[in-house]
């Protein structure tokens, strides 16, 4: 029974570690964010590409061994579906750009500001500590000088 309890406690400790919870939150947010990126690609990027050709990037392909006739399951020949690769690449680039400019860059600027504040705060503490140390040395020297002059008077 104690082995089951220790296994359960170990599992509970594993789940409560900060990085596991952070990872779970990141996965959930990433899944929700994927829907936004896919909507941007389908609603904005594909129509812009559609002004040049077709709205559906998946329809772009090249036939490397013919005859290439038909579409879908009835297609014949050997095709390279470079349109779907282009669509996936655009989705990746858009996702990376949005994550960088809306999440990574602001967070790194915020952390840099916090680090600069911390260093400035530490710098003022060091200056204060050095000043206090100098004052204490002066007090010590004055006491030694008084003690020394007191011995001379006797």
PDB file of C-alpha atoms in Angstrom:
ATOM      1  CA  UNK A   1       0.000   0.000   0.000  1.00  0.00           C
ATOM      2  CA  UNK A   2       2.843   2.413   0.818  1.00  0.00           C
ATOM      3  CA  UNK A   3       4.403   1.766  -2.618  1.00  0.00           C
ATOM      4  CA  UNK A   4       1.125   2.786  -4.304  1.00  0.00           C
ATOM      5  CA  UNK A   5       0.972   5.881  -2.121  1.00  0.00           C
ATOM      6  CA  UNK A   6       4.555   6.810  -2.962  1.00  0.00           C
ATOM      7  CA  UNK A   7       3.909   6.269  -6.684  1.00  0.00           C
ATOM      8  CA  UNK A   8       0.805   8.449  -6.457  1.00  0.00           C
ATOM      9  CA  UNK A   9       2.746  11.110  -4.516  1.00  0.00           C
ATOM     10  CA  UNK A  10       5.532  10.983  -7.102  1.00  0.00           C
ATOM     11  CA  UNK A  11       3.024  11.354  -9.942  1.00  0.00           C
ATOM     12  CA  UNK A  12       1.355  14.251  -8.127  1.00  0.00           C
ATOM     13  CA  UNK A  13       4.733  15.933  -7.572  1.00  0.00           C
ATOM     14  CA  UNK A  14       5.557  15.450 -11.263  1.00  0.00           C
ATOM     15  CA  UNK A  15       2.314  17.112 -12.337  1.00  0.00           C
ATOM     16  CA  UNK A  16       2.746  19.993  -9.938  1.00  0.00           C
ATOM     17  CA  UNK A  17       6.217  20.914 -11.159  1.00  0.00           C
ATOM     18  CA  UNK A  18       6.189  24.294 -12.836  1.00  0.00           C
ATOM     19  CA  UNK A  19       7.553  23.217 -16.194  1.00  0.00           C
ATOM     20  CA  UNK A  20       4.877  20.530 -16.707  1.00  0.00           C
ATOM     21  CA  UNK A  21       2.084  23.012 -16.063  1.00  0.00           C
ATOM     22  CA  UNK A  22       3.790  25.608 -18.280  1.00  0.00           C
ATOM     23  CA  UNK A  23       4.118  23.056 -21.063  1.00  0.00           C
ATOM     24  CA  UNK A  24       0.443  22.105 -20.811  1.00  0.00           C
ATOM     25  CA  UNK A  25      -0.589  25.756 -20.987  1.00  0.00           C
ATOM     26  CA  UNK A  26       1.700  26.293 -23.989  1.00  0.00           C
ATOM     27  CA  UNK A  27       0.168  23.341 -25.844  1.00  0.00           C
ATOM     28  CA  UNK A  28      -3.388  24.559 -25.227  1.00  0.00           C
ATOM     29  CA  UNK A  29      -2.557  28.118 -26.278  1.00  0.00           C
ATOM     30  CA  UNK A  30      -0.646  26.815 -29.298  1.00  0.00           C
ATOM     31  CA  UNK A  31      -3.643  24.760 -30.410  1.00  0.00           C
ATOM     32  CA  UNK A  32      -5.938  27.776 -30.110  1.00  0.00           C
ATOM     33  CA  UNK A  33      -3.386  29.952 -31.887  1.00  0.00           C
ATOM     34  CA  UNK A  34      -3.203  27.476 -34.773  1.00  0.00           C
ATOM     35  CA  UNK A  35      -6.871  28.176 -35.534  1.00  0.00           C
ATOM     36  CA  UNK A  36      -6.134  31.900 -35.763  1.00  0.00           C
ATOM     37  CA  UNK A  37      -3.185  31.372 -38.091  1.00  0.00           C
ATOM     38  CA  UNK A  38      -5.127  28.980 -40.300  1.00  0.00           C
ATOM     39  CA  UNK A  39      -7.946  31.544 -40.540  1.00  0.00           C
ATOM     40  CA  UNK A  40      -5.464  34.255 -41.551  1.00  0.00           C
ATOM     41  CA  UNK A  41      -3.969  31.995 -44.213  1.00  0.00           C
ATOM     42  CA  UNK A  42      -7.369  30.952 -45.592  1.00  0.00           C
ATOM     43  CA  UNK A  43      -8.962  34.393 -45.291  1.00  0.00           C
ATOM     44  CA  UNK A  44      -6.081  36.709 -46.231  1.00  0.00           C
ATOM     45  CA  UNK A  45      -3.096  34.916 -47.739  1.00  0.00           C
ATOM     46  CA  UNK A  46      -4.976  32.528 -50.027  1.00  0.00           C
ATOM     47  CA  UNK A  47      -7.124  35.314 -51.560  1.00  0.00           C
ATOM     48  CA  UNK A  48      -3.971  37.398 -52.127  1.00  0.00           C
ATOM     49  CA  UNK A  49      -2.362  34.425 -53.850  1.00  0.00           C
ATOM     50  CA  UNK A  50      -5.673  33.943 -55.667  1.00  0.00           C
ATOM     51  CA  UNK A  51      -5.236  37.286 -57.378  1.00  0.00           C
ATOM     52  CA  UNK A  52      -2.256  35.730 -59.174  1.00  0.00           C
ATOM     53  CA  UNK A  53      -3.681  32.249 -59.672  1.00  0.00           C
ATOM     54  CA  UNK A  54      -6.138  30.161 -57.703  1.00  0.00           C
ATOM     55  CA  UNK A  55      -7.296  30.720 -54.114  1.00  0.00           C
ATOM     56  CA  UNK A  56      -6.535  27.155 -53.129  1.00  0.00           C
ATOM     57  CA  UNK A  57      -2.782  26.668 -52.856  1.00  0.00           C
ATOM     58  CA  UNK A  58      -3.291  22.899 -52.684  1.00  0.00           C
ATOM     59  CA  UNK A  59      -4.273  22.888 -56.371  1.00  0.00           C
ATOM     60  CA  UNK A  60      -0.782  23.991 -57.460  1.00  0.00           C
ATOM     61  CA  UNK A  61       1.204  20.986 -58.624  1.00  0.00           C
ATOM     62  CA  UNK A  62       3.672  19.866 -61.241  1.00  0.00           C
ATOM     63  CA  UNK A  63       3.478  16.701 -63.283  1.00  0.00           C
ATOM     64  CA  UNK A  64       6.770  14.839 -63.395  1.00  0.00           C
ATOM     65  CA  UNK A  65       5.513  11.689 -65.127  1.00  0.00           C
ATOM     66  CA  UNK A  66       2.470  11.919 -67.340  1.00  0.00           C
ATOM     67  CA  UNK A  67      -0.148  11.753 -68.396  1.00  0.00           C
ATOM     68  CA  UNK A  68      -1.414  13.816 -65.452  1.00  0.00           C
ATOM     69  CA  UNK A  69      -5.156  13.849 -65.794  1.00  0.00           C
ATOM     70  CA  UNK A  70      -7.833  14.243 -63.143  1.00  0.00           C
ATOM     71  CA  UNK A  71      -7.743  15.293 -59.508  1.00  0.00           C
ATOM     72  CA  UNK A  72      -7.984  13.596 -56.128  1.00  0.00           C
ATOM     73  CA  UNK A  73      -8.243   9.796 -56.120  1.00  0.00           C
ATOM     74  CA  UNK A  74      -8.879   9.664 -59.872  1.00  0.00           C
ATOM     75  CA  UNK A  75      -5.641  11.500 -60.720  1.00  0.00           C
ATOM     76  CA  UNK A  76      -3.186   9.730 -62.988  1.00  0.00           C
ATOM     77  CA  UNK A  77       0.526  10.312 -63.349  1.00  0.00           C
ATOM     78  CA  UNK A  78       3.084  11.368 -60.779  1.00  0.00           C
ATOM     79  CA  UNK A  79       2.604  14.855 -59.360  1.00  0.00           C
ATOM     80  CA  UNK A  80       4.566  17.050 -56.990  1.00  0.00           C
ATOM     81  CA  UNK A  81       2.059  18.949 -54.833  1.00  0.00           C
ATOM     82  CA  UNK A  82       4.188  22.016 -54.247  1.00  0.00           C
ATOM     83  CA  UNK A  83       1.152  24.191 -53.509  1.00  0.00           C
ATOM     84  CA  UNK A  84       0.432  22.381 -50.256  1.00  0.00           C
ATOM     85  CA  UNK A  85       4.104  22.763 -49.269  1.00  0.00           C
ATOM     86  CA  UNK A  86       3.898  26.477 -50.065  1.00  0.00           C
ATOM     87  CA  UNK A  87       0.732  26.790 -47.957  1.00  0.00           C
ATOM     88  CA  UNK A  88       2.325  24.984 -45.013  1.00  0.00           C
ATOM     89  CA  UNK A  89       5.445  27.143 -45.345  1.00  0.00           C
ATOM     90  CA  UNK A  90       3.381  30.342 -45.350  1.00  0.00           C
ATOM     91  CA  UNK A  91       1.482  29.117 -42.290  1.00  0.00           C
ATOM     92  CA  UNK A  92       4.766  28.405 -40.511  1.00  0.00           C
ATOM     93  CA  UNK A  93       6.282  31.777 -41.409  1.00  0.00           C
ATOM     94  CA  UNK A  94       3.162  33.656 -40.315  1.00  0.00           C
ATOM     95  CA  UNK A  95       3.002  31.675 -37.068  1.00  0.00           C
ATOM     96  CA  UNK A  96       6.677  32.303 -36.349  1.00  0.00           C
ATOM     97  CA  UNK A  97       6.349  36.025 -37.127  1.00  0.00           C
ATOM     98  CA  UNK A  98       3.292  36.482 -34.932  1.00  0.00           C
ATOM     99  CA  UNK A  99       4.840  34.526 -32.061  1.00  0.00           C
ATOM    100  CA  UNK A 100       8.073  36.511 -32.338  1.00  0.00           C
ATOM    101  CA  UNK A 101       6.582  39.985 -32.704  1.00  0.00           C
ATOM    102  CA  UNK A 102       3.648  39.576 -30.308  1.00  0.00           C
ATOM    103  CA  UNK A 103       5.172  37.298 -27.669  1.00  0.00           C
ATOM    104  CA  UNK A 104       8.946  36.835 -27.767  1.00  0.00           C
ATOM    105  CA  UNK A 105      10.040  40.399 -28.587  1.00  0.00           C
ATOM    106  CA  UNK A 106       7.818  42.160 -26.011  1.00  0.00           C
ATOM    107  CA  UNK A 107       8.734  39.602 -23.346  1.00  0.00           C
ATOM    108  CA  UNK A 108      12.467  39.960 -24.012  1.00  0.00           C
ATOM    109  CA  UNK A 109      12.165  43.761 -23.849  1.00  0.00           C
ATOM    110  CA  UNK A 110      10.234  43.476 -20.584  1.00  0.00           C
ATOM    111  CA  UNK A 111      12.824  41.092 -19.103  1.00  0.00           C
ATOM    112  CA  UNK A 112      15.668  43.381 -20.219  1.00  0.00           C
ATOM    113  CA  UNK A 113      13.969  46.346 -18.502  1.00  0.00           C
ATOM    114  CA  UNK A 114      13.471  44.327 -15.329  1.00  0.00           C
ATOM    115  CA  UNK A 115      17.126  43.217 -15.408  1.00  0.00           C
ATOM    116  CA  UNK A 116      18.283  46.820 -15.909  1.00  0.00           C
ATOM    117  CA  UNK A 117      16.134  47.931 -12.954  1.00  0.00           C
ATOM    118  CA  UNK A 118      17.527  45.116 -10.824  1.00  0.00           C
ATOM    119  CA  UNK A 119      21.107  46.028 -11.750  1.00  0.00           C
ATOM    120  CA  UNK A 120      20.443  49.712 -11.090  1.00  0.00           C
ATOM    121  CA  UNK A 121      18.942  48.814  -7.724  1.00  0.00           C
ATOM    122  CA  UNK A 122      21.955  46.613  -6.892  1.00  0.00           C
ATOM    123  CA  UNK A 123      24.269  49.417  -7.992  1.00  0.00           C
ATOM    124  CA  UNK A 124      22.645  51.875  -5.586  1.00  0.00           C
ATOM    125  CA  UNK A 125      22.889  49.337  -2.774  1.00  0.00           C
ATOM    126  CA  UNK A 126      26.578  48.840  -3.508  1.00  0.00           C
ATOM    127  CA  UNK A 127      27.190  52.593  -3.510  1.00  0.00           C
ATOM    128  CA  UNK A 128      25.327  52.940  -0.223  1.00  0.00           C
ATOM    129  CA  UNK A 129      27.231  50.013   1.271  1.00  0.00           C
ATOM    130  CA  UNK A 130      30.567  51.438   0.148  1.00  0.00           C
ATOM    131  CA  UNK A 131      29.651  54.844   1.540  1.00  0.00           C
ATOM    132  CA  UNK A 132      28.580  53.288   4.860  1.00  0.00           C
ATOM    133  CA  UNK A 133      31.802  51.299   4.963  1.00  0.00           C
ATOM    134  CA  UNK A 134      33.838  54.443   4.374  1.00  0.00           C
ATOM    135  CA  UNK A 135      31.954  56.259   7.134  1.00  0.00           C
ATOM    136  CA  UNK A 136      32.541  53.383   9.526  1.00  0.00           C
ATOM    137  CA  UNK A 137      36.255  53.407   8.696  1.00  0.00           C
ATOM    138  CA  UNK A 138      36.382  57.149   9.380  1.00  0.00           C
ATOM    139  CA  UNK A 139      34.627  56.634  12.739  1.00  0.00           C
ATOM    140  CA  UNK A 140      37.092  53.887  13.604  1.00  0.00           C
ATOM    141  CA  UNK A 141      40.033  56.041  12.657  1.00  0.00           C
ATOM    142  CA  UNK A 142      38.638  58.917  14.739  1.00  0.00           C
ATOM    143  CA  UNK A 143      38.165  56.631  17.751  1.00  0.00           C
ATOM    144  CA  UNK A 144      41.682  55.273  17.361  1.00  0.00           C
ATOM    145  CA  UNK A 145      43.015  58.822  17.120  1.00  0.00           C
ATOM    146  CA  UNK A 146      41.068  59.853  20.261  1.00  0.00           C
ATOM    147  CA  UNK A 147      42.263  56.808  22.124  1.00  0.00           C
ATOM    148  CA  UNK A 148      45.797  57.498  21.006  1.00  0.00           C
ATOM    149  CA  UNK A 149      45.619  61.129  22.054  1.00  0.00           C
ATOM    150  CA  UNK A 150      44.031  60.143  25.390  1.00  0.00           C
ATOM    151  CA  UNK A 151      47.015  57.928  26.230  1.00  0.00           C
ATOM    152  CA  UNK A 152      49.417  60.741  25.440  1.00  0.00           C
ATOM    153  CA  UNK A 153      47.679  63.132  27.923  1.00  0.00           C
ATOM    154  CA  UNK A 154      48.025  60.739  30.884  1.00  0.00           C
TER     155      UNK A 154
END
